[in-house]
Tab-separated table of C-alpha atoms and ligand atoms in Angstrom:
chain	number	residue	atom	x	y	z
F	20	MET	CA	43.310	124.635	25.871
F	21	SER	CA	40.759	127.306	26.593
F	22	ILE	CA	37.721	125.063	26.939
F	23	SER	CA	35.003	126.738	29.047
F	24	GLN	CA	34.537	125.880	32.719
F	25	LEU	CA	31.020	124.749	31.840
F	26	ALA	CA	32.146	122.336	29.123
F	27	LYS	CA	34.856	120.985	31.421
F	28	SER	CA	32.284	120.285	34.113
F	29	ILE	CA	30.000	118.228	31.848
F	30	ALA	CA	30.538	114.462	31.790
F	31	GLU	CA	30.433	112.351	28.648
F	32	SER	CA	27.112	110.476	28.181
F	33	PRO	CA	27.958	106.993	29.502
F	34	THR	CA	24.962	105.368	27.792
F	35	LEU	CA	25.901	106.743	24.371
F	36	LYS	CA	29.557	105.833	25.005
F	37	MET	CA	28.519	102.228	25.651
F	38	ASN	CA	26.623	102.166	22.343
F	39	GLU	CA	29.793	103.307	20.592
F	40	ILE	CA	31.948	100.677	22.298
F	41	ALA	CA	29.469	97.947	21.326
F	42	ARG	CA	29.361	99.220	17.732
F	43	THR	CA	33.167	99.390	17.418
F	44	LEU	CA	33.649	95.868	18.758
F	45	ARG	CA	30.915	94.482	16.488
F	46	ASP	CA	32.461	96.199	13.471
F	47	ARG	CA	35.691	94.398	14.352
F	48	GLY	CA	33.785	91.132	14.119
F	49	GLU	CA	33.722	90.475	17.865
F	50	ALA	CA	30.811	88.469	19.315
F	51	VAL	CA	29.603	91.276	21.557
F	52	ILE	CA	26.369	91.090	23.535
F	53	HIS	CA	24.930	94.546	24.094
F	54	LEU	CA	22.961	94.645	27.331
F	55	GLY	CA	23.718	98.347	27.662
F	56	GLY	CA	21.404	99.683	24.965
F	57	GLY	CA	18.598	102.145	25.372
F	58	GLU	CA	16.556	101.493	22.222
F	59	PRO	CA	14.116	98.826	21.008
F	60	LYS	CA	15.409	96.713	18.133
F	61	SER	CA	12.169	96.767	16.123
F	62	LYS	CA	11.829	98.762	12.924
F	63	ALA	CA	10.117	102.172	12.746
F	64	PRO	CA	6.371	102.023	11.881
F	65	ILE	CA	5.572	101.903	8.171
F	66	ASP	CA	3.270	104.938	8.484
F	67	ALA	CA	6.245	106.966	9.740
F	68	ILE	CA	8.387	105.851	6.815
F	69	LEU	CA	5.704	106.494	4.193
F	70	ARG	CA	4.978	109.981	5.465
F	71	ALA	CA	8.657	110.943	5.691
F	72	SER	CA	9.294	109.460	2.215
F	73	ALA	CA	6.444	111.471	0.705
F	74	LYS	CA	7.894	114.622	2.219
F	75	LEU	CA	11.365	113.754	0.944
F	76	ASN	CA	10.015	113.053	-2.530
F	77	SER	CA	8.346	116.459	-2.618
F	78	ALA	CA	11.874	117.958	-2.424
F	79	ASP	CA	10.200	120.855	-0.614
F	80	ILE	CA	11.954	120.628	2.722
F	81	LYS	CA	12.245	123.940	4.504
F	82	TYR	CA	12.448	125.443	7.967
F	83	THR	CA	9.331	124.765	9.986
F	84	PRO	CA	7.852	126.795	12.865
F	85	SER	CA	10.377	126.587	15.731
F	86	ASP	CA	7.892	124.852	18.019
F	87	GLY	CA	6.893	122.243	15.437
F	88	ILE	CA	4.594	121.806	12.425
F	89	PRO	CA	0.845	122.232	13.102
F	90	GLU	CA	0.095	118.620	12.056
F	91	LEU	CA	2.509	117.232	14.648
F	92	LYS	CA	1.230	119.536	17.368
F	93	LYS	CA	-2.272	118.343	16.495
F	94	ALA	CA	-1.092	114.731	16.796
F	95	VAL	CA	0.482	115.479	20.203
F	96	ILE	CA	-2.750	117.153	21.345
F	97	ARG	CA	-4.680	114.061	20.287
F	98	TYR	CA	-2.158	111.829	22.083
F	99	THR	CA	-2.455	113.926	25.249
F	100	GLU	CA	-6.235	113.733	25.105
F	101	GLU	CA	-6.226	109.977	24.542
F	102	HIS	CA	-3.554	108.978	27.057
F	103	TYR	CA	-3.800	111.731	29.679
F	104	ARG	CA	-7.439	112.751	29.281
F	105	LYS	CA	-6.269	116.350	29.122
F	106	VAL	CA	-7.354	118.862	26.519
F	107	VAL	CA	-4.557	121.244	25.548
F	108	GLU	CA	-4.083	123.829	22.812
F	109	PRO	CA	-1.331	124.185	20.179
F	110	GLU	CA	0.316	126.910	22.294
F	111	ASN	CA	0.789	124.321	25.067
F	112	VAL	CA	2.965	122.070	22.871
F	113	ILE	CA	6.573	122.363	21.722
F	114	VAL	CA	8.224	119.758	19.498
F	115	SER	CA	11.984	119.301	19.911
F	116	ASN	CA	14.870	117.161	18.680
F	117	GLY	CA	14.036	114.311	21.029
F	118	ALA	CA	12.721	114.363	24.578
F	119	LYS	CA	16.310	115.117	25.500
F	120	GLN	CA	16.241	118.522	23.844
F	121	ALA	CA	12.741	119.218	25.156
F	122	LEU	CA	14.030	118.612	28.700
F	123	SER	CA	17.192	120.580	28.165
F	124	VAL	CA	15.410	123.618	26.699
F	125	LEU	CA	12.826	123.384	29.470
F	126	LEU	CA	15.502	123.516	32.162
F	127	GLN	CA	17.167	126.455	30.431
F	128	ALA	CA	13.807	128.230	30.316
F	129	LEU	CA	13.182	127.649	34.041
F	130	ILE	CA	16.455	127.863	35.918
F	131	ASN	CA	18.246	130.896	37.274
F	132	PRO	CA	21.851	130.392	38.441
F	133	GLN	CA	21.881	128.365	41.672
F	134	ASP	CA	18.244	127.246	41.448
F	135	GLU	CA	17.958	123.638	42.570
F	136	VAL	CA	16.395	120.816	40.569
F	137	VAL	CA	15.502	117.680	42.504
F	138	PHE	CA	15.388	114.133	41.077
F	139	VAL	CA	15.509	110.626	42.495
F	140	ALA	CA	18.396	108.135	42.412
F	141	PRO	CA	18.947	106.000	40.504
F	142	TYR	CA	18.344	108.660	37.838
F	143	TRP	CA	18.821	108.906	34.085
F	144	VAL	CA	22.426	109.912	33.372
F	145	SER	CA	21.569	113.183	31.628
F	146	TYR	CA	19.559	114.880	34.406
F	147	PRO	CA	22.503	116.195	36.467
F	148	GLU	CA	24.392	117.342	33.373
F	149	MET	CA	21.358	119.105	31.844
F	150	VAL	CA	20.751	120.943	35.104
F	151	LYS	CA	24.405	122.023	35.203
F	152	ILE	CA	24.281	123.185	31.567
F	153	ALA	CA	21.425	125.483	32.656
F	154	TYR	CA	23.588	126.755	35.564
F	155	GLY	CA	21.354	125.063	38.125
F	156	VAL	CA	22.241	122.798	41.006
F	157	PRO	CA	21.251	119.109	40.828
F	158	VAL	CA	19.860	117.734	44.106
F	159	VAL	CA	19.571	113.971	44.357
F	160	VAL	CA	16.957	112.193	46.475
F	161	GLU	CA	18.355	108.941	47.827
F	162	PRO	CA	15.425	106.859	49.074
F	163	GLU	CA	16.088	105.940	52.693
F	164	SER	CA	14.824	102.388	52.167
F	165	GLY	CA	17.596	101.768	49.607
F	166	ARG	CA	14.785	100.850	47.161
F	167	PHE	CA	14.030	102.535	43.853
F	168	ILE	CA	10.775	104.247	44.804
F	169	PRO	CA	11.038	107.178	47.199
F	170	THR	CA	8.597	108.024	49.970
F	171	MET	CA	7.041	111.474	50.211
F	172	LYS	CA	9.308	112.044	53.210
F	173	ASP	CA	12.411	111.359	51.053
F	174	ILE	CA	11.199	113.941	48.521
F	175	GLU	CA	10.139	116.509	51.117
F	176	GLN	CA	13.559	116.380	52.742
F	177	ALA	CA	15.288	117.229	49.450
F	178	VAL	CA	13.042	120.197	48.619
F	179	SER	CA	14.167	123.579	49.949
F	180	SER	CA	13.394	127.233	49.330
F	181	TYR	CA	15.936	127.044	46.466
F	182	THR	CA	14.042	124.267	44.670
F	183	LYS	CA	12.707	125.301	41.277
F	184	ALA	CA	11.601	121.935	39.947
F	185	LEU	CA	11.258	118.238	40.640
F	186	ILE	CA	11.786	115.664	37.874
F	187	ILE	CA	9.888	112.374	38.089
F	188	ASN	CA	10.561	109.513	35.663
F	189	SER	CA	8.054	106.694	36.078
F	190	PRO	CA	8.495	104.078	34.645
F	191	GLY	CA	12.101	104.986	35.295
F	192	ASN	CA	15.448	104.597	33.625
F	193	PRO	CA	17.527	102.687	34.889
F	194	SER	CA	15.436	100.797	37.486
F	195	GLY	CA	12.225	100.202	35.533
F	196	ALA	CA	10.373	101.114	38.737
F	197	VAL	CA	6.782	102.324	38.358
F	198	TYR	CA	5.524	104.681	41.046
F	199	PRO	CA	2.180	103.796	42.643
F	200	GLU	CA	-0.684	106.018	41.506
F	201	GLU	CA	-1.139	107.237	45.077
F	202	LEU	CA	2.463	108.478	45.217
F	203	ILE	CA	2.087	110.363	41.914
F	204	ALA	CA	-1.062	111.987	43.321
F	205	GLN	CA	0.824	113.035	46.465
F	206	ILE	CA	3.747	114.393	44.438
F	207	VAL	CA	1.443	116.486	42.207
F	208	LYS	CA	-0.312	117.936	45.269
F	209	PHE	CA	2.958	118.535	47.122
F	210	CYS	CA	4.486	120.456	44.183
F	211	GLU	CA	1.346	122.562	43.838
F	212	LYS	CA	1.426	123.369	47.549
F	213	LYS	CA	5.120	124.312	47.349
F	214	ASP	CA	4.559	126.135	44.046
F	215	ILE	CA	7.401	124.305	42.303
F	216	TYR	CA	7.496	122.931	38.771
F	217	LEU	CA	6.852	119.218	38.367
F	218	ILE	CA	8.482	117.705	35.287
F	219	MET	CA	7.063	114.296	34.385
F	220	ASP	CA	9.534	112.525	32.089
F	221	ASP	CA	7.007	110.103	30.605
F	222	ILE	CA	9.143	108.753	27.762
F	223	TYR	CA	8.404	105.139	28.882
F	224	HIS	CA	4.833	105.698	30.142
F	225	LYS	CA	3.131	103.121	27.905
F	226	LEU	CA	5.895	100.515	28.268
F	227	ILE	CA	4.352	99.159	31.440
F	228	TYR	CA	3.665	95.546	32.453
F	229	ASP	CA	1.656	93.176	34.663
F	230	GLY	CA	-1.671	94.567	33.492
F	231	ARG	CA	-1.043	98.029	34.882
F	232	SER	CA	-2.113	101.136	32.992
F	233	PRO	CA	-0.207	104.389	32.617
F	234	VAL	CA	-1.201	107.098	35.092
F	235	SER	CA	-2.119	110.625	34.035
F	236	CYS	CA	-0.548	113.163	36.396
F	237	TYR	CA	-3.211	115.699	35.302
F	238	ALA	CA	-5.860	113.572	37.038
F	239	PHE	CA	-4.552	114.796	40.412
F	240	SER	CA	-4.505	118.501	39.651
F	241	LYS	CA	-7.493	120.822	39.587
F	242	LYS	CA	-5.537	123.582	37.865
F	243	SER	CA	-6.061	124.559	34.262
F	244	ILE	CA	-3.071	124.017	31.966
F	245	GLU	CA	-2.412	127.779	31.992
F	246	GLN	CA	-2.266	127.942	35.796
F	247	SER	CA	-0.309	124.703	36.061
F	248	LYS	CA	3.396	124.184	36.722
F	249	LEU	CA	3.093	120.575	35.574
F	250	ILE	CA	5.092	119.660	32.465
F	251	VAL	CA	4.875	116.383	30.573
F	252	ILE	CA	7.801	115.262	28.418
F	253	ASN	CA	7.368	112.530	25.845
F	254	GLY	CA	8.457	111.434	22.371
F	255	VAL	CA	8.469	108.789	19.674
F	256	SER	CA	11.887	107.283	20.508
F	257	LYS	CA	10.948	104.424	22.776
F	258	LEU	CA	7.286	103.606	22.051
F	259	TYR	CA	7.721	103.595	18.302
F	260	ALA	CA	11.348	102.422	18.243
F	261	MET	CA	12.289	105.699	16.531
F	262	THR	CA	15.331	106.766	18.571
F	263	GLY	CA	17.316	107.954	15.551
F	264	PHE	CA	14.479	110.187	14.324
F	265	ARG	CA	15.043	112.549	17.270
F	266	ILE	CA	11.515	113.798	17.840
F	267	GLY	CA	10.142	114.523	21.302
F	268	TRP	CA	7.885	117.142	22.870
F	269	ALA	CA	6.805	118.972	25.984
F	270	VAL	CA	3.287	119.917	27.097
F	271	ALA	CA	3.192	122.915	29.448
F	272	ASN	CA	1.592	126.289	30.071
F	273	SER	CA	1.835	128.630	27.086
F	274	GLN	CA	4.171	131.098	28.798
F	275	LEU	CA	6.724	128.367	29.360
F	276	VAL	CA	6.275	126.950	25.849
F	277	GLU	CA	6.827	130.428	24.432
F	278	ALA	CA	10.088	130.836	26.418
F	279	MET	CA	11.270	127.393	25.352
F	280	THR	CA	10.456	128.219	21.737
F	281	ARG	CA	12.604	131.349	21.857
F	282	LEU	CA	15.542	129.335	23.199
F	283	GLN	CA	15.029	126.571	20.651
F	284	ALA	CA	14.647	129.030	17.756
F	285	GLN	CA	17.963	130.671	18.613
F	286	THR	CA	19.819	127.385	18.910
F	287	THR	CA	18.445	124.871	16.385
F	288	SER	CA	15.765	126.869	14.502
F	289	CYS	CA	13.398	123.900	14.455
F	290	PRO	CA	13.338	120.101	14.525
F	291	SER	CA	13.944	118.480	11.118
F	292	ALA	CA	10.990	119.002	8.758
F	293	LEU	CA	11.333	115.469	7.429
F	294	LEU	CA	11.419	113.743	10.778
F	295	GLN	CA	8.496	115.712	12.134
F	296	GLU	CA	6.483	114.220	9.251
F	297	ALA	CA	7.667	110.760	10.304
F	298	ALA	CA	6.466	111.440	13.864
F	299	VAL	CA	3.041	112.504	12.552
F	300	GLY	CA	2.923	109.197	10.652
F	301	ALA	CA	3.796	107.243	13.810
F	302	LEU	CA	1.300	109.032	16.045
F	303	MET	CA	-1.593	109.066	13.553
F	304	GLY	CA	-0.960	105.690	11.907
F	305	VAL	CA	-1.723	102.089	12.881
F	306	GLN	CA	-0.912	101.672	16.593
F	307	SER	CA	-0.680	97.873	16.868
F	308	GLY	CA	3.159	98.006	16.817
F	309	VAL	CA	3.201	99.716	20.225
F	310	GLU	CA	1.307	96.868	21.871
F	311	SER	CA	3.422	94.223	20.085
F	312	LEU	CA	6.557	95.957	21.362
F	313	ARG	CA	5.158	96.147	24.885
F	314	LEU	CA	4.242	92.445	24.873
F	315	MET	CA	7.642	91.458	23.498
F	316	LEU	CA	9.401	93.543	26.145
F	317	GLU	CA	7.258	92.099	28.943
F	318	ASN	CA	8.258	88.607	27.848
F	319	ASN	CA	11.931	89.661	27.640
F	320	ARG	CA	11.650	91.162	31.115
F	321	ASN	CA	10.338	87.866	32.488
F	322	VAL	CA	13.226	85.942	30.921
F	323	MET	CA	15.801	88.429	32.215
F	324	ILE	CA	14.395	88.345	35.750
F	325	ASP	CA	14.251	84.519	35.805
F	326	GLU	CA	17.902	84.421	34.721
F	327	LEU	CA	18.943	86.947	37.372
F	328	ASN	CA	16.929	85.268	40.135
F	329	ALA	CA	18.898	82.098	39.420
F	330	PHE	CA	22.176	84.045	39.731
F	331	GLU	CA	23.640	83.436	43.174
F	332	GLY	CA	24.587	86.668	44.970
F	333	VAL	CA	22.732	88.999	42.588
F	334	LYS	CA	19.730	90.904	43.947
F	335	VAL	CA	17.183	92.269	41.516
F	336	GLU	CA	13.839	94.044	41.736
F	337	LYS	CA	11.371	93.152	38.990
F	338	PRO	CA	10.920	96.244	36.804
F	339	GLY	CA	7.282	97.217	36.221
F	340	GLY	CA	8.096	99.105	33.013
F	341	THR	CA	10.812	100.324	30.575
F	342	PHE	CA	13.311	97.849	29.125
F	343	TYR	CA	15.907	98.067	31.848
F	344	CYS	CA	16.596	96.371	35.120
F	345	PHE	CA	19.113	97.439	37.695
F	346	PRO	CA	20.473	94.430	39.611
F	347	ASP	CA	22.796	94.734	42.579
F	348	PHE	CA	26.138	93.036	41.865
F	349	SER	CA	27.900	94.376	44.951
F	350	ALA	CA	28.433	90.846	46.290
F	351	TYR	CA	30.852	90.432	43.346
F	352	ASN	CA	32.256	93.944	43.012
F	353	LYS	CA	31.219	97.172	44.739
F	354	ASP	CA	32.886	99.241	41.994
F	355	SER	CA	30.399	99.183	39.110
F	356	VAL	CA	32.740	100.898	36.629
F	357	LYS	CA	35.438	98.282	37.205
F	358	LEU	CA	32.853	95.505	37.006
F	359	ALA	CA	31.433	96.782	33.698
F	360	GLU	CA	34.970	97.109	32.259
F	361	PHE	CA	35.822	93.611	33.456
F	362	LEU	CA	32.721	92.076	31.838
F	363	LEU	CA	33.423	93.860	28.591
F	364	GLU	CA	37.046	92.777	28.512
F	365	LYS	CA	36.597	89.172	29.595
F	366	VAL	CA	33.287	88.097	28.064
F	367	ARG	CA	32.380	90.931	25.692
F	368	VAL	CA	29.127	91.833	27.427
F	369	VAL	CA	28.245	95.535	27.399
F	370	THR	CA	26.478	96.886	30.514
F	371	VAL	CA	26.201	100.379	32.020
F	372	PRO	CA	27.750	100.981	35.476
F	373	GLY	CA	25.324	101.919	38.251
F	374	LYS	CA	27.644	104.738	39.312
F	375	ASP	CA	26.580	106.752	36.259
F	376	PHE	CA	22.975	106.588	37.489
F	377	GLY	CA	23.953	107.645	41.006
F	378	MET	CA	23.906	104.178	42.605
F	379	GLU	CA	27.080	102.135	43.099
F	380	GLY	CA	27.245	98.347	43.113
F	381	HIS	CA	24.551	98.015	40.426
F	382	LEU	CA	24.660	97.477	36.663
F	383	ARG	CA	21.982	98.556	34.225
F	384	LEU	CA	21.019	95.636	32.000
F	385	SER	CA	18.710	96.221	29.034
F	386	PHE	CA	16.243	93.637	27.831
F	387	CYS	CA	15.382	95.399	24.584
F	388	GLY	CA	17.462	92.944	22.505
F	389	SER	CA	16.669	89.321	21.654
F	390	ILE	CA	15.969	86.479	24.114
F	391	LYS	CA	19.254	84.983	22.917
F	392	ASP	CA	21.100	88.194	23.888
F	393	ILE	CA	19.526	88.052	27.342
F	394	THR	CA	20.184	84.379	28.103
F	395	GLU	CA	23.632	84.279	26.549
F	396	GLY	CA	24.595	87.610	28.099
F	397	ILE	CA	23.657	86.498	31.597
F	398	GLU	CA	25.341	83.139	31.023
F	399	ARG	CA	28.575	84.907	30.102
F	400	ILE	CA	28.374	87.223	33.123
F	401	LYS	CA	27.766	84.217	35.382
F	402	TRP	CA	30.729	82.422	33.905
F	403	ALA	CA	32.958	85.444	34.466
F	404	LEU	CA	31.932	85.924	38.099
F	405	ASP	CA	30.742	82.662	39.591
F	406	PRO	CA	33.494	80.285	40.813
F	407	ASN	CA	31.039	77.370	40.563
F	408	ALA	CA	30.571	77.808	36.811
F	409	PRO	CA	32.561	75.466	34.513
F	410	ASN	CA	36.085	76.663	33.725
F	411	GLU	CA	35.583	76.954	29.979
F	412	LEU	CA	33.132	78.896	27.832
F	413	PHE	CA	32.598	78.934	24.080
F	414	ILE	CA	31.803	82.224	22.377
F	415	GLY	CA	31.047	81.079	18.826
F	416	ASP	CA	33.978	78.798	18.039
F	417	ARG	CA	36.308	80.645	20.409
F	418	LYS	CA	37.098	78.787	23.596
F	419	LEU	CA	37.658	80.956	26.662
F	420	VAL	CA	39.447	79.572	29.683
F	421	ARG	CA	38.864	81.295	32.982
F	422	ASP	CA	42.070	82.006	34.847
F	423	TRP	CA	40.958	84.748	37.251
F	424	LEU	CA	38.839	82.974	39.873
A	30	LIG	N1	14.337	110.531	29.376
A	30	LIG	C1	14.781	109.300	29.682
A	30	LIG	C2	14.553	108.789	31.050
A	30	LIG	C3	15.449	108.511	28.742
A	30	LIG	O1	15.883	107.310	29.065
A	30	LIG	C4	15.657	109.038	27.460
A	30	LIG	C5	16.393	108.169	26.472
A	30	LIG	N2	17.215	108.732	25.627
A	30	LIG	C6	15.179	110.336	27.178
A	30	LIG	C7	14.523	111.047	28.153
A	30	LIG	C8	15.371	111.023	25.865
A	30	LIG	O2	14.823	110.372	24.780
A	30	LIG	P1	14.901	110.973	23.309
A	30	LIG	O3	15.769	112.167	23.348
A	30	LIG	O4	15.468	109.882	22.462
A	30	LIG	O5	13.492	111.318	22.925
A	31	LIG	N1	18.092	107.018	27.117
A	31	LIG	C1	18.815	105.924	26.551
A	31	LIG	C2	19.703	105.298	27.584
A	31	LIG	O1	19.659	105.662	28.728
A	31	LIG	C3	19.534	106.315	25.272
A	31	LIG	C4	20.881	106.952	25.404
A	31	LIG	C5	20.798	108.353	25.925
A	31	LIG	O2	20.164	109.192	25.304
A	31	LIG	O3	21.361	108.554	26.989
A	31	LIG	O4	20.439	104.407	27.270
């Protein structure tokens, strides 16, 4: 078949594949536990639903400006002012079909063939593929300490004269690691000195625990938005549990936003008119749901970490944000793909292999489900791997007998 070289070089999204596997098994009536998911279980905010419903009922649903409706841009400007203490103008904002498209269009607007884009392992699965789609070269920083937070030296070593941009994701998917404020300050200053773009993927920025507050990268830059090569990516998916609505945005200098808008206009015209209204509802409506979600996730995180700390042989760092943790299972199996397949086959627990995030021996476990999912999921994994666990396990009324240890 004459599939393009580019398409052949792009990997399937492993996180979305895991969602599909979990869905298919559940539809078959299997008692699957999905610890692989990347979305909160709560419902979308009522203000989002009401606003989208009103728009739908008007039956007047047309193309919108390619960079987003003025009301949503206004809401993003307000959000940026409130959470980043940065005043920006409508021409500094582009609304896209999810933070994913905002990032992808951004990379296409920035990268010339062979330009390098640097990001830190373990990284979100889509970064390398998005860079490749834009004909750039992904460059991975592997922190020398083996931990999830790099040092400035780690980053400096990866940056070369070919580097066009650095992507930072704090709190980060899949580790949940939150970079210290001091490190963010150093990164902002370093990128300004090197004159490279700094892309802050802040999709989890308010899902942060232990009394910490989100950091505004703008606080460490003296440049005006128009002089700045700092870009902030965000969206409604995670904070408002609105993953299926597909609304995200980028805040950047107007020249970059204009280039991104041209690319977006020629590929998808605009984000859905209806779902942009929903995002306005979420951003401008009652905000108490965000804090309830954060509190629920912090409690889930504590339960997950207690369970993993009691798991002999498993090493885990407590995530400071997101709804993921990234424990090291290499004492049981160094091949994370085989381990994830084994857990799915034997005990019907869905996880995502660390290999897909650029770090072998680990599994990404999500704690965005219920406490029951977390405790039962870890119990099943323990049973599958730990020779000291009892030989039998009940999943519903099905009795499993372990014959592989
Ligand atoms: N960045 C990171 C790190 C993510 O985990 C996700 C999750 N999908 C995204 C960006 C994109 O989010 P969305 O497209 O749903 O807004
Ligand atoms: N970002 C989420 C995850 O990592 C959702 C799936 C995706 O877009 O990759 O699971």
